[in-house]
mmCIF file of C-alpha atoms in Angstrom:
data_model
loop_
_atom_site.group_PDB
_atom_site.id
_atom_site.type_symbol
_atom_site.label_atom_id
_atom_site.label_comp_id
_atom_site.label_asym_id
_atom_site.label_seq_id
_atom_site.Cartn_x
_atom_site.Cartn_y
_atom_site.Cartn_z
ATOM 1 C CA MET U 1 -9.065 -21.977 -9.367
ATOM 2 C CA LYS U 2 -8.665 -18.460 -8.072
ATOM 3 C CA ILE U 3 -5.426 -16.594 -8.891
ATOM 4 C CA LEU U 4 -4.317 -13.750 -6.620
ATOM 5 C CA PRO U 5 -1.187 -11.639 -6.278
ATOM 6 C CA LEU U 6 0.604 -12.033 -2.946
ATOM 7 C CA ARG U 7 -0.502 -8.640 -1.599
ATOM 8 C CA GLU U 8 -4.189 -9.505 -2.119
ATOM 9 C CA ALA U 9 -3.695 -12.988 -0.674
ATOM 10 C CA GLU U 10 -2.120 -11.504 2.471
ATOM 11 C CA VAL U 11 -5.143 -9.281 3.040
ATOM 12 C CA SER U 12 -7.677 -12.058 2.469
ATOM 13 C CA LEU U 13 -5.849 -15.053 3.964
ATOM 14 C CA SER U 14 -8.698 -16.080 6.267
ATOM 15 C CA ASP U 15 -11.121 -16.026 3.308
ATOM 16 C CA LEU U 16 -8.703 -18.142 1.263
ATOM 17 C CA VAL U 17 -8.413 -20.683 4.082
ATOM 18 C CA GLU U 18 -12.208 -20.885 4.291
ATOM 19 C CA ALA U 19 -12.320 -21.402 0.512
ATOM 20 C CA ALA U 20 -9.772 -24.218 0.857
ATOM 21 C CA GLU U 21 -11.991 -25.809 3.509
ATOM 22 C CA ARG U 22 -14.779 -25.771 0.902
ATOM 23 C CA GLY U 23 -12.496 -27.532 -1.599
ATOM 24 C CA GLU U 24 -11.315 -24.508 -3.599
ATOM 25 C CA ALA U 25 -7.646 -24.026 -4.476
ATOM 26 C CA THR U 26 -5.956 -20.634 -4.848
ATOM 27 C CA LEU U 27 -2.796 -19.874 -6.791
ATOM 28 C CA VAL U 28 -0.717 -17.070 -5.276
ATOM 29 C CA THR U 29 1.567 -15.112 -7.593
ATOM 30 C CA LYS U 30 4.603 -13.015 -6.783
ATOM 31 C CA HIS U 31 5.810 -10.502 -9.365
ATOM 32 C CA GLY U 32 3.428 -12.104 -11.869
ATOM 33 C CA ARG U 33 4.808 -15.634 -11.469
ATOM 34 C CA ALA U 34 3.212 -18.579 -9.659
ATOM 35 C CA ALA U 35 4.760 -18.812 -6.186
ATOM 36 C CA ALA U 36 2.469 -20.896 -3.969
ATOM 37 C CA MET U 37 -0.894 -22.617 -3.710
ATOM 38 C CA ILE U 38 -3.421 -22.751 -0.936
ATOM 39 C CA VAL U 39 -5.151 -26.104 -1.318
ATOM 40 C CA PRO U 40 -7.640 -28.177 0.673
ATOM 41 C CA ILE U 41 -5.977 -30.308 3.347
ATOM 42 C CA GLU U 42 -6.939 -33.543 1.542
ATOM 43 C CA VAL U 43 -4.953 -32.424 -1.510
ATOM 44 C CA GLY U 44 -1.955 -31.490 0.630
ATOM 45 C CA ARG U 45 -2.018 -34.830 2.448
ATOM 46 C CA ARG U 46 -2.197 -36.679 -0.864
ATOM 47 C CA LEU U 47 0.791 -34.727 -2.199
ATOM 48 C CA PHE U 48 2.791 -35.093 1.040
ATOM 49 C CA PRO U 49 1.614 -38.410 2.530
ATOM 50 C CA GLY U 50 4.301 -39.005 5.130
ATOM 51 C CA GLU U 51 5.558 -36.808 7.873
ATOM 52 C CA LEU U 52 9.194 -35.840 7.749
ATOM 53 C CA PRO U 53 11.330 -37.338 10.493
ATOM 54 C CA SER U 54 12.397 -35.010 13.261
ATOM 55 C CA PHE U 55 16.029 -33.948 13.532
ATOM 56 C CA ALA U 56 16.268 -35.824 16.848
ATOM 57 C CA SER U 57 15.066 -39.093 15.292
ATOM 58 C CA LEU U 58 17.645 -38.720 12.515
ATOM 59 C CA LEU U 59 20.402 -38.230 15.110
ATOM 60 C CA VAL U 60 19.276 -41.288 17.070
ATOM 61 C CA ALA U 61 19.360 -43.365 13.865
ATOM 62 C CA ILE U 62 23.093 -42.720 13.313
ATOM 63 C CA PRO U 63 25.085 -45.873 14.124
ATOM 64 C CA ASP U 64 27.210 -45.638 17.281
ATOM 65 C CA GLU U 65 30.349 -46.813 15.530
ATOM 66 C CA LEU U 66 30.226 -44.801 12.360
ATOM 67 C CA GLU U 67 33.489 -45.384 10.510
ATOM 68 C CA MET U 68 34.707 -42.355 8.626
ATOM 69 C CA GLU U 69 38.083 -41.573 7.148
ATOM 70 C CA ARG U 70 39.281 -37.983 7.220
ATOM 71 C CA ASP U 71 40.425 -36.554 3.914
ATOM 72 C CA ARG U 72 43.823 -35.043 4.729
ATOM 73 C CA SER U 73 44.597 -33.875 1.209
ATOM 74 C CA SER U 74 45.505 -30.228 0.790
ATOM 75 C CA VAL U 75 42.754 -27.905 -0.313
ATOM 76 C CA GLY U 76 45.263 -25.564 -1.913
ATOM 77 C CA ASP U 77 47.378 -22.572 -1.051
ATOM 78 C CA VAL U 78 45.789 -19.893 1.090
ATOM 79 C CA ASP U 79 47.160 -16.351 1.074
ATOM 80 C CA LEU U 80 46.236 -14.413 4.175
#
């Protein structure tokens, strides 16, 4: 696995993507600490198998008659 600081990775991003297409992973560091990885798509799909639902689909999934009770307790004194 190749390890590159962020500045070098920025300059050679297209080369790193081509390397990922060949199956090579690259660790990107920021201030000397691991920050991100560029991995082949198969690895990424294995790590993140499902797609996240869209915000719209989450809104549609909310029940029409959602019962909620408002908390009317005081949050404390506020000096303005």
